[in-house]
PDB file of C-alpha atoms and ligand atoms in Angstrom:
ATOM      1  CA  UNK G  78     195.367 123.503  56.349  1.00 89.00           C
ATOM      2  CA  UNK G  79     195.897 123.124  52.585  1.00 95.00           C
ATOM      3  CA  UNK G  80     196.580 120.436  50.519  1.00 97.00           C
ATOM      4  CA  UNK G  81     199.923 121.735  49.418  1.00 97.00           C
ATOM      5  CA  UNK G  82     200.571 122.424  53.464  1.00 97.00           C
ATOM      6  CA  UNK G  83     199.609 118.449  54.391  1.00 98.00           C
ATOM      7  CA  UNK G  84     201.796 117.171  51.522  1.00 97.00           C
ATOM      8  CA  UNK G  85     204.803 119.322  52.672  1.00 97.00           C
ATOM      9  CA  UNK G  86     204.487 118.404  56.349  1.00 97.00           C
ATOM     10  CA  UNK G  87     203.870 114.776  55.444  1.00 97.00           C
ATOM     11  CA  UNK G  88     206.936 114.817  53.220  1.00 97.00           C
ATOM     12  CA  UNK G  89     209.323 116.594  56.185  1.00 96.00           C
ATOM     13  CA  UNK G  90     207.683 113.564  58.498  1.00 95.00           C
ATOM     14  CA  UNK G  91     209.046 110.611  56.158  1.00 98.00           C
ATOM     15  CA  UNK G  92     212.373 109.346  55.420  1.00 98.00           C
ATOM     16  CA  UNK G  93     213.314 110.303  51.759  1.00 97.00           C
ATOM     17  CA  UNK G  94     213.629 106.311  51.291  1.00 98.00           C
ATOM     18  CA  UNK G  95     210.027 105.859  51.869  1.00 98.00           C
ATOM     19  CA  UNK G  96     207.661 106.768  48.881  1.00 98.00           C
ATOM     20  CA  UNK G  97     204.185 108.497  49.687  1.00 98.00           C
ATOM     21  CA  UNK G  98     201.197 107.657  47.342  1.00 98.00           C
ATOM     22  CA  UNK G  99     198.620 110.422  47.796  1.00 98.00           C
ATOM     23  CA  UNK G 100     195.182 108.316  47.849  1.00 98.00           C
ATOM     24  CA  UNK G 101     193.209 110.686  46.059  1.00 98.00           C
ATOM     25  CA  UNK G 102     189.683 108.042  45.836  1.00 97.00           C
ATOM     26  CA  UNK G 103     186.683 110.104  45.690  1.00 96.00           C
ATOM     27  CA  UNK G 104     188.487 113.465  45.467  1.00 97.00           C
ATOM     28  CA  UNK G 105     188.209 115.774  42.452  1.00 97.00           C
ATOM     29  CA  UNK G 106     190.537 116.472  39.458  1.00 98.00           C
ATOM     30  CA  UNK G 107     190.817 119.878  40.609  1.00 97.00           C
ATOM     31  CA  UNK G 108     191.923 118.980  43.945  1.00 97.00           C
ATOM     32  CA  UNK G 109     194.211 116.507  42.580  1.00 98.00           C
ATOM     33  CA  UNK G 110     195.457 119.295  40.607  1.00 98.00           C
ATOM     34  CA  UNK G 111     196.360 120.851  43.592  1.00 98.00           C
ATOM     35  CA  UNK G 112     198.761 118.568  44.834  1.00 98.00           C
ATOM     36  CA  UNK G 113     200.352 118.220  41.112  1.00 98.00           C
ATOM     37  CA  UNK G 114     201.107 121.642  41.465  1.00 98.00           C
ATOM     38  CA  UNK G 115     202.830 121.475  44.502  1.00 97.00           C
ATOM     39  CA  UNK G 116     204.971 119.081  43.041  1.00 97.00           C
ATOM     40  CA  UNK G 117     203.411 115.464  43.715  1.00 98.00           C
ATOM     41  CA  UNK G 118     203.042 113.072  41.013  1.00 98.00           C
ATOM     42  CA  UNK G 119     202.201 109.537  42.769  1.00 98.00           C
ATOM     43  CA  UNK G 120     198.292 109.009  43.499  1.00 99.00           C
ATOM     44  CA  UNK G 121     196.428 105.862  44.679  1.00 98.00           C
ATOM     45  CA  UNK G 122     192.886 105.001  43.357  1.00 98.00           C
ATOM     46  CA  UNK G 123     190.657 102.173  44.584  1.00 98.00           C
ATOM     47  CA  UNK G 124     188.346 101.796  42.331  1.00 98.00           C
ATOM     48  CA  UNK G 125     189.239 101.433  38.338  1.00 98.00           C
ATOM     49  CA  UNK G 126     186.437 103.289  36.860  1.00 98.00           C
ATOM     50  CA  UNK G 127     187.446 106.400  38.791  1.00 98.00           C
ATOM     51  CA  UNK G 128     190.710 106.037  38.176  1.00 98.00           C
ATOM     52  CA  UNK G 129     190.332 105.758  34.516  1.00 98.00           C
ATOM     53  CA  UNK G 130     188.312 108.831  34.639  1.00 98.00           C
ATOM     54  CA  UNK G 131     190.950 111.063  36.528  1.00 98.00           C
ATOM     55  CA  UNK G 132     193.668 109.388  33.916  1.00 98.00           C
ATOM     56  CA  UNK G 133     192.007 110.538  31.091  1.00 98.00           C
ATOM     57  CA  UNK G 134     191.583 114.139  32.236  1.00 98.00           C
ATOM     58  CA  UNK G 135     194.840 115.066  34.285  1.00 98.00           C
ATOM     59  CA  UNK G 136     198.323 115.444  33.202  1.00 98.00           C
ATOM     60  CA  UNK G 137     200.065 112.079  32.054  1.00 98.00           C
ATOM     61  CA  UNK G 138     202.889 112.281  33.908  1.00 98.00           C
ATOM     62  CA  UNK G 139     200.954 111.061  36.597  1.00 98.00           C
ATOM     63  CA  UNK G 140     201.902 107.623  38.349  1.00 98.00           C
ATOM     64  CA  UNK G 141     198.568 105.979  39.143  1.00 99.00           C
ATOM     65  CA  UNK G 142     198.459 102.995  41.873  1.00 99.00           C
ATOM     66  CA  UNK G 143     195.521 100.405  42.279  1.00 98.00           C
ATOM     67  CA  UNK G 144     194.874 100.331  46.135  1.00 98.00           C
ATOM     68  CA  UNK G 145     191.799  98.886  46.032  1.00 98.00           C
ATOM     69  CA  UNK G 146     190.334  95.173  45.487  1.00 97.00           C
ATOM     70  CA  UNK G 147     190.106  94.609  41.744  1.00 98.00           C
ATOM     71  CA  UNK G 148     188.027  92.218  39.905  1.00 97.00           C
ATOM     72  CA  UNK G 149     189.372  90.872  36.782  1.00 98.00           C
ATOM     73  CA  UNK G 150     186.975  91.861  34.061  1.00 98.00           C
ATOM     74  CA  UNK G 151     188.143  95.291  34.713  1.00 98.00           C
ATOM     75  CA  UNK G 152     191.808  95.303  34.806  1.00 98.00           C
ATOM     76  CA  UNK G 153     191.618  95.522  30.734  1.00 98.00           C
ATOM     77  CA  UNK G 154     190.362  99.498  31.431  1.00 98.00           C
ATOM     78  CA  UNK G 155     193.811 100.374  33.543  1.00 98.00           C
ATOM     79  CA  UNK G 156     196.605  98.288  31.627  1.00 98.00           C
ATOM     80  CA  UNK G 157     197.066 101.072  29.387  1.00 98.00           C
ATOM     81  CA  UNK G 158     198.466 103.148  32.225  1.00 98.00           C
ATOM     82  CA  UNK G 159     198.803 101.656  35.990  1.00 99.00           C
ATOM     83  CA  UNK G 160     201.924 102.530  37.232  1.00 98.00           C
ATOM     84  CA  UNK G 161     201.621  99.679  39.915  1.00 99.00           C
ATOM     85  CA  UNK G 162     198.699  97.694  41.239  1.00 99.00           C
ATOM     86  CA  UNK G 163     198.971  97.169  45.224  1.00 98.00           C
ATOM     87  CA  UNK G 164     196.113  94.318  45.700  1.00 98.00           C
ATOM     88  CA  UNK G 165     197.070  91.325  43.878  1.00 98.00           C
ATOM     89  CA  UNK G 166     195.382  88.441  45.815  1.00 97.00           C
ATOM     90  CA  UNK G 167     194.961  85.585  43.510  1.00 98.00           C
ATOM     91  CA  UNK G 168     196.941  83.690  40.773  1.00 98.00           C
ATOM     92  CA  UNK G 169     193.729  84.232  38.663  1.00 98.00           C
ATOM     93  CA  UNK G 170     193.926  87.865  39.086  1.00 98.00           C
ATOM     94  CA  UNK G 171     197.657  87.819  38.036  1.00 98.00           C
ATOM     95  CA  UNK G 172     196.804  86.028  34.937  1.00 98.00           C
ATOM     96  CA  UNK G 173     194.569  88.421  33.949  1.00 98.00           C
ATOM     97  CA  UNK G 174     197.073  91.421  34.391  1.00 98.00           C
ATOM     98  CA  UNK G 175     199.757  89.628  32.692  1.00 98.00           C
ATOM     99  CA  UNK G 176     197.528  88.938  29.665  1.00 98.00           C
ATOM    100  CA  UNK G 177     195.940  92.378  29.468  1.00 98.00           C
ATOM    101  CA  UNK G 178     199.884  93.832  30.080  1.00 98.00           C
ATOM    102  CA  UNK G 179     200.933  91.517  27.063  1.00 98.00           C
ATOM    103  CA  UNK G 180     198.101  93.328  24.873  1.00 98.00           C
ATOM    104  CA  UNK G 181     199.384  96.520  25.669  1.00 98.00           C
ATOM    105  CA  UNK G 182     203.281  95.448  25.210  1.00 98.00           C
ATOM    106  CA  UNK G 183     203.728  96.167  28.907  1.00 98.00           C
ATOM    107  CA  UNK G 184     205.012  94.947  31.941  1.00 98.00           C
ATOM    108  CA  UNK G 185     203.146  95.833  34.868  1.00 98.00           C
ATOM    109  CA  UNK G 186     204.430  96.340  38.438  1.00 99.00           C
ATOM    110  CA  UNK G 187     202.721  94.235  41.477  1.00 99.00           C
ATOM    111  CA  UNK G 188     202.222  93.575  44.700  1.00 98.00           C
ATOM    112  CA  UNK G 189     200.727  90.793  46.674  1.00 98.00           C
ATOM    113  CA  UNK G 190     198.262  91.791  49.065  1.00 98.00           C
ATOM    114  CA  UNK G 191     198.656  90.062  52.247  1.00 98.00           C
ATOM    115  CA  UNK G 192     195.958  89.867  54.938  1.00 97.00           C
ATOM    116  CA  UNK G 193     197.190  91.142  58.381  1.00 96.00           C
ATOM    117  CA  UNK G 194     194.195  92.462  60.021  1.00 92.00           C
ATOM    118  CA  UNK G 195     192.163  90.937  62.315  1.00 89.00           C
ATOM    119  CA  UNK G 196     188.960  91.876  60.071  1.00 83.00           C
ATOM    120  CA  UNK G 197     188.026  88.845  57.940  1.00 79.00           C
ATOM    121  CA  UNK G 198     186.252  92.103  55.756  1.00 74.00           C
ATOM    122  CA  UNK G 199     189.908  92.938  54.625  1.00 73.00           C
ATOM    123  CA  UNK G 200     191.242  91.224  51.414  1.00 88.00           C
ATOM    124  CA  UNK G 201     194.527  89.477  51.105  1.00 96.00           C
ATOM    125  CA  UNK G 202     196.366  86.435  51.028  1.00 97.00           C
ATOM    126  CA  UNK G 203     197.517  84.269  53.624  1.00 97.00           C
ATOM    127  CA  UNK G 204     201.269  83.583  53.626  1.00 97.00           C
ATOM    128  CA  UNK G 205     200.664  79.824  52.746  1.00 97.00           C
ATOM    129  CA  UNK G 206     198.432  80.941  50.164  1.00 98.00           C
ATOM    130  CA  UNK G 207     201.171  83.468  48.507  1.00 98.00           C
ATOM    131  CA  UNK G 208     203.543  80.400  49.005  1.00 98.00           C
ATOM    132  CA  UNK G 209     201.080  78.337  46.870  1.00 98.00           C
ATOM    133  CA  UNK G 210     201.238  81.338  44.175  1.00 98.00           C
ATOM    134  CA  UNK G 211     204.561  81.548  43.664  1.00 97.00           C
ATOM    135  CA  UNK G 212     205.592  78.024  43.554  1.00 97.00           C
ATOM    136  CA  UNK G 213     202.636  77.337  40.870  1.00 98.00           C
ATOM    137  CA  UNK G 214     204.305  76.617  37.114  1.00 98.00           C
ATOM    138  CA  UNK G 215     201.414  78.856  35.801  1.00 98.00           C
ATOM    139  CA  UNK G 216     203.044  81.576  37.823  1.00 98.00           C
ATOM    140  CA  UNK G 217     206.408  80.874  36.830  1.00 96.00           C
ATOM    141  CA  UNK G 218     205.792  81.387  33.007  1.00 98.00           C
ATOM    142  CA  UNK G 219     204.077  84.951  33.550  1.00 98.00           C
ATOM    143  CA  UNK G 220     206.095  87.438  31.736  1.00 98.00           C
ATOM    144  CA  UNK G 221     204.340  90.502  31.955  1.00 98.00           C
ATOM    145  CA  UNK G 222     204.123  91.246  35.304  1.00 98.00           C
ATOM    146  CA  UNK G 223     206.726  92.006  37.974  1.00 98.00           C
ATOM    147  CA  UNK G 224     206.708  91.323  41.404  1.00 98.00           C
ATOM    148  CA  UNK G 225     207.714  94.592  43.209  1.00 98.00           C
ATOM    149  CA  UNK G 226     206.848  93.415  46.906  1.00 98.00           C
ATOM    150  CA  UNK G 227     203.844  93.346  49.063  1.00 98.00           C
ATOM    151  CA  UNK G 228     201.325  95.334  50.679  1.00 98.00           C
ATOM    152  CA  UNK G 229     198.834  95.071  53.834  1.00 98.00           C
ATOM    153  CA  UNK G 230     196.385  97.103  55.916  1.00 97.00           C
ATOM    154  CA  UNK G 231     196.473  96.722  59.697  1.00 96.00           C
ATOM    155  CA  UNK G 232     193.320  96.355  61.728  1.00 95.00           C
ATOM    156  CA  UNK G 233     191.547  99.479  62.161  1.00 93.00           C
ATOM    157  CA  UNK G 234     191.959 100.269  65.951  1.00 94.00           C
ATOM    158  CA  UNK G 235     193.724 102.313  68.488  1.00 94.00           C
ATOM    159  CA  UNK G 236     195.790  99.825  69.817  1.00 96.00           C
ATOM    160  CA  UNK G 237     198.772 100.588  68.217  1.00 96.00           C
ATOM    161  CA  UNK G 238     200.210  97.364  69.903  1.00 97.00           C
ATOM    162  CA  UNK G 239     198.140  95.441  67.983  1.00 97.00           C
ATOM    163  CA  UNK G 240     198.695  97.766  64.740  1.00 97.00           C
ATOM    164  CA  UNK G 241     202.444  97.196  65.195  1.00 98.00           C
ATOM    165  CA  UNK G 242     202.741  93.383  65.303  1.00 98.00           C
ATOM    166  CA  UNK G 243     200.614  93.185  62.430  1.00 97.00           C
ATOM    167  CA  UNK G 244     203.067  95.566  60.460  1.00 98.00           C
ATOM    168  CA  UNK G 245     206.190  93.261  61.790  1.00 98.00           C
ATOM    169  CA  UNK G 246     204.693  90.360  60.754  1.00 98.00           C
ATOM    170  CA  UNK G 247     204.168  91.583  57.371  1.00 98.00           C
ATOM    171  CA  UNK G 248     207.705  92.517  57.338  1.00 98.00           C
ATOM    172  CA  UNK G 249     208.484  88.896  58.577  1.00 98.00           C
ATOM    173  CA  UNK G 250     206.441  87.310  55.197  1.00 98.00           C
ATOM    174  CA  UNK G 251     208.183  90.327  52.932  1.00 98.00           C
ATOM    175  CA  UNK G 252     212.045  89.002  54.186  1.00 98.00           C
ATOM    176  CA  UNK G 253     211.123  85.367  53.739  1.00 98.00           C
ATOM    177  CA  UNK G 254     209.444  86.078  50.035  1.00 98.00           C
ATOM    178  CA  UNK G 255     213.142  88.073  49.494  1.00 98.00           C
ATOM    179  CA  UNK G 256     214.626  85.075  49.741  1.00 97.00           C
ATOM    180  CA  UNK G 257     212.838  83.508  46.876  1.00 97.00           C
ATOM    181  CA  UNK G 258     212.146  86.488  45.030  1.00 97.00           C
ATOM    182  CA  UNK G 259     215.317  88.662  45.533  1.00 98.00           C
ATOM    183  CA  UNK G 260     214.329  91.425  43.380  1.00 98.00           C
ATOM    184  CA  UNK G 261     211.492  92.373  45.423  1.00 98.00           C
ATOM    185  CA  UNK G 262     211.625  95.779  47.032  1.00 98.00           C
ATOM    186  CA  UNK G 263     208.557  97.565  47.746  1.00 99.00           C
ATOM    187  CA  UNK G 264     206.690  97.091  51.252  1.00 99.00           C
ATOM    188  CA  UNK G 265     203.306  99.131  51.038  1.00 98.00           C
ATOM    189  CA  UNK G 266     202.075  99.539  54.399  1.00 98.00           C
ATOM    190  CA  UNK G 267     200.853 102.684  56.339  1.00 98.00           C
ATOM    191  CA  UNK G 268     198.352 104.962  56.288  1.00 98.00           C
ATOM    192  CA  UNK G 269     196.976 108.463  57.646  1.00 97.00           C
ATOM    193  CA  UNK G 270     196.490 107.092  61.201  1.00 96.00           C
ATOM    194  CA  UNK G 271     199.359 104.302  61.035  1.00 97.00           C
ATOM    195  CA  UNK G 272     202.220 105.788  59.135  1.00 98.00           C
ATOM    196  CA  UNK G 273     204.871 106.549  61.468  1.00 97.00           C
ATOM    197  CA  UNK G 274     204.143 103.118  63.025  1.00 98.00           C
ATOM    198  CA  UNK G 275     204.337 101.270  59.515  1.00 98.00           C
ATOM    199  CA  UNK G 276     207.933 102.988  58.828  1.00 98.00           C
ATOM    200  CA  UNK G 277     209.461 101.945  61.948  1.00 98.00           C
ATOM    201  CA  UNK G 278     208.369  98.838  61.305  1.00 98.00           C
ATOM    202  CA  UNK G 279     209.847  98.676  57.588  1.00 98.00           C
ATOM    203  CA  UNK G 280     207.638 100.014  55.554  1.00 98.00           C
ATOM    204  CA  UNK G 281     208.709 101.886  52.376  1.00 98.00           C
ATOM    205  CA  UNK G 282     205.439 103.017  50.835  1.00 99.00           C
ATOM    206  CA  UNK G 283     202.889 104.484  52.654  1.00 98.00           C
ATOM    207  CA  UNK G 284     199.489 105.020  50.982  1.00 98.00           C
ATOM    208  CA  UNK G 285     198.119 108.335  52.776  1.00 98.00           C
ATOM    209  CA  UNK G 286     194.442 110.091  51.918  1.00 98.00           C
ATOM    210  CA  UNK G 287     192.543 111.921  54.932  1.00 97.00           C
ATOM    211  CA  UNK G 288     196.087 113.314  56.187  1.00 97.00           C
ATOM    212  CA  UNK G 289     196.714 115.329  52.811  1.00 98.00           C
ATOM    213  CA  UNK G 290     192.945 116.211  51.433  1.00 97.00           C
ATOM    214  CA  UNK G 291     190.705 116.242  54.603  1.00 92.00           C
ATOM    215  CA  UNK G 292     188.105 113.519  55.820  1.00 86.00           C
ATOM    216  CA  UNK G 293     186.236 111.805  52.606  1.00 82.00           C
ATOM    217  CA  UNK G 294     182.379 113.053  51.878  1.00 68.00           C
ATOM    218  CA  UNK G 295     181.405 109.001  52.261  1.00 59.00           C
ATOM    219  CA  UNK G 296     182.206 106.417  54.516  1.00 52.00           C
ATOM    220  CA  UNK G 297     183.729 102.744  53.420  1.00 49.00           C
ATOM    221  CA  UNK G 298     186.052 104.425  51.339  1.00 49.00           C
TER     222      UNK G 298
HETATM  223  C1  LIG U 314     191.462 104.744  51.511  1.00 95.75           C
HETATM  224  C2  LIG U 314     192.711 103.792  51.629  1.00 95.75           C
HETATM  225  C3  LIG U 314     194.144 104.217  52.142  1.00 95.75           C
HETATM  226  C4  LIG U 314     194.160 105.785  52.841  1.00 95.75           C
HETATM  227  O1  LIG U 314     193.200 105.613  53.758  1.00 95.75           O
HETATM  228  P1  LIG U 314     193.601 107.036  54.653  1.00 95.75           P
HETATM  229  O2  LIG U 314     192.996 106.774  56.258  1.00 95.75           O
HETATM  230  O3  LIG U 314     192.452 108.027  54.382  1.00 95.75           O
HETATM  231  O4  LIG U 314     195.119 107.553  54.603  1.00 95.75           O
HETATM  232  C5  LIG U 314     194.933 103.517  52.330  1.00 95.75           C
HETATM  233  N1  LIG U 314     195.014 102.318  51.952  1.00 95.75           N
HETATM  234  C6  LIG U 314     193.892 101.587  51.343  1.00 95.75           C
HETATM  235  C7  LIG U 314     193.991 100.498  50.350  1.00 95.75           C
HETATM  236  C8  LIG U 314     193.060 102.764  51.035  1.00 95.75           C
HETATM  237  O5  LIG U 314     191.499 102.157  51.024  1.00 95.75           O
END
């Protein structure tokens, strides 16, 4: 199957209300162009430098999403163009995003990443930590970030009962946050192996890589 065929298949599978982020990490600009030419413009990357390199050479109407762990000292490189940061996991990071957004005269859309998996290797906040951030005065003063919702990654397992429980938990955190920040409207959950379950549990943004572009060449990415 070609990239174009894979994209059409997934778009047919998911409701129109769910945004598809094509995860293009490790894939070349040429491969990304195949998806672009098939009409797709929303792409996700997990490394800032790699995303910047692709942004420089690819069409400027592409919307670039940062889905990987963000180091504060690299925020400045993506601040001019990033369209959504899925992986905010501290107030310090959010403050740096705000600072760099201001320098670029932008407001940057962000999601908080919530830790829902069993594995401790995955990044993200607990609900308690999320609570502390949004109650912090410093948070309430940030004017150049816009909180749009939450992101989470389920445990890497074939046990779909567990995966479903983790997504359901995240949806609960989302609903509770919505009482405090009514504007939030993005729940980013679901990847190639679990997006159908994620959508059943309330996801409206899925991040899909290998089912579109094929297996990645090296593990851990
Ligand atoms: C790599 C990655 C994805 C996509 O994974 P696939 O299994 O290839 O669909 C989604 N979200 C994050 C945060 C990722 O790092």
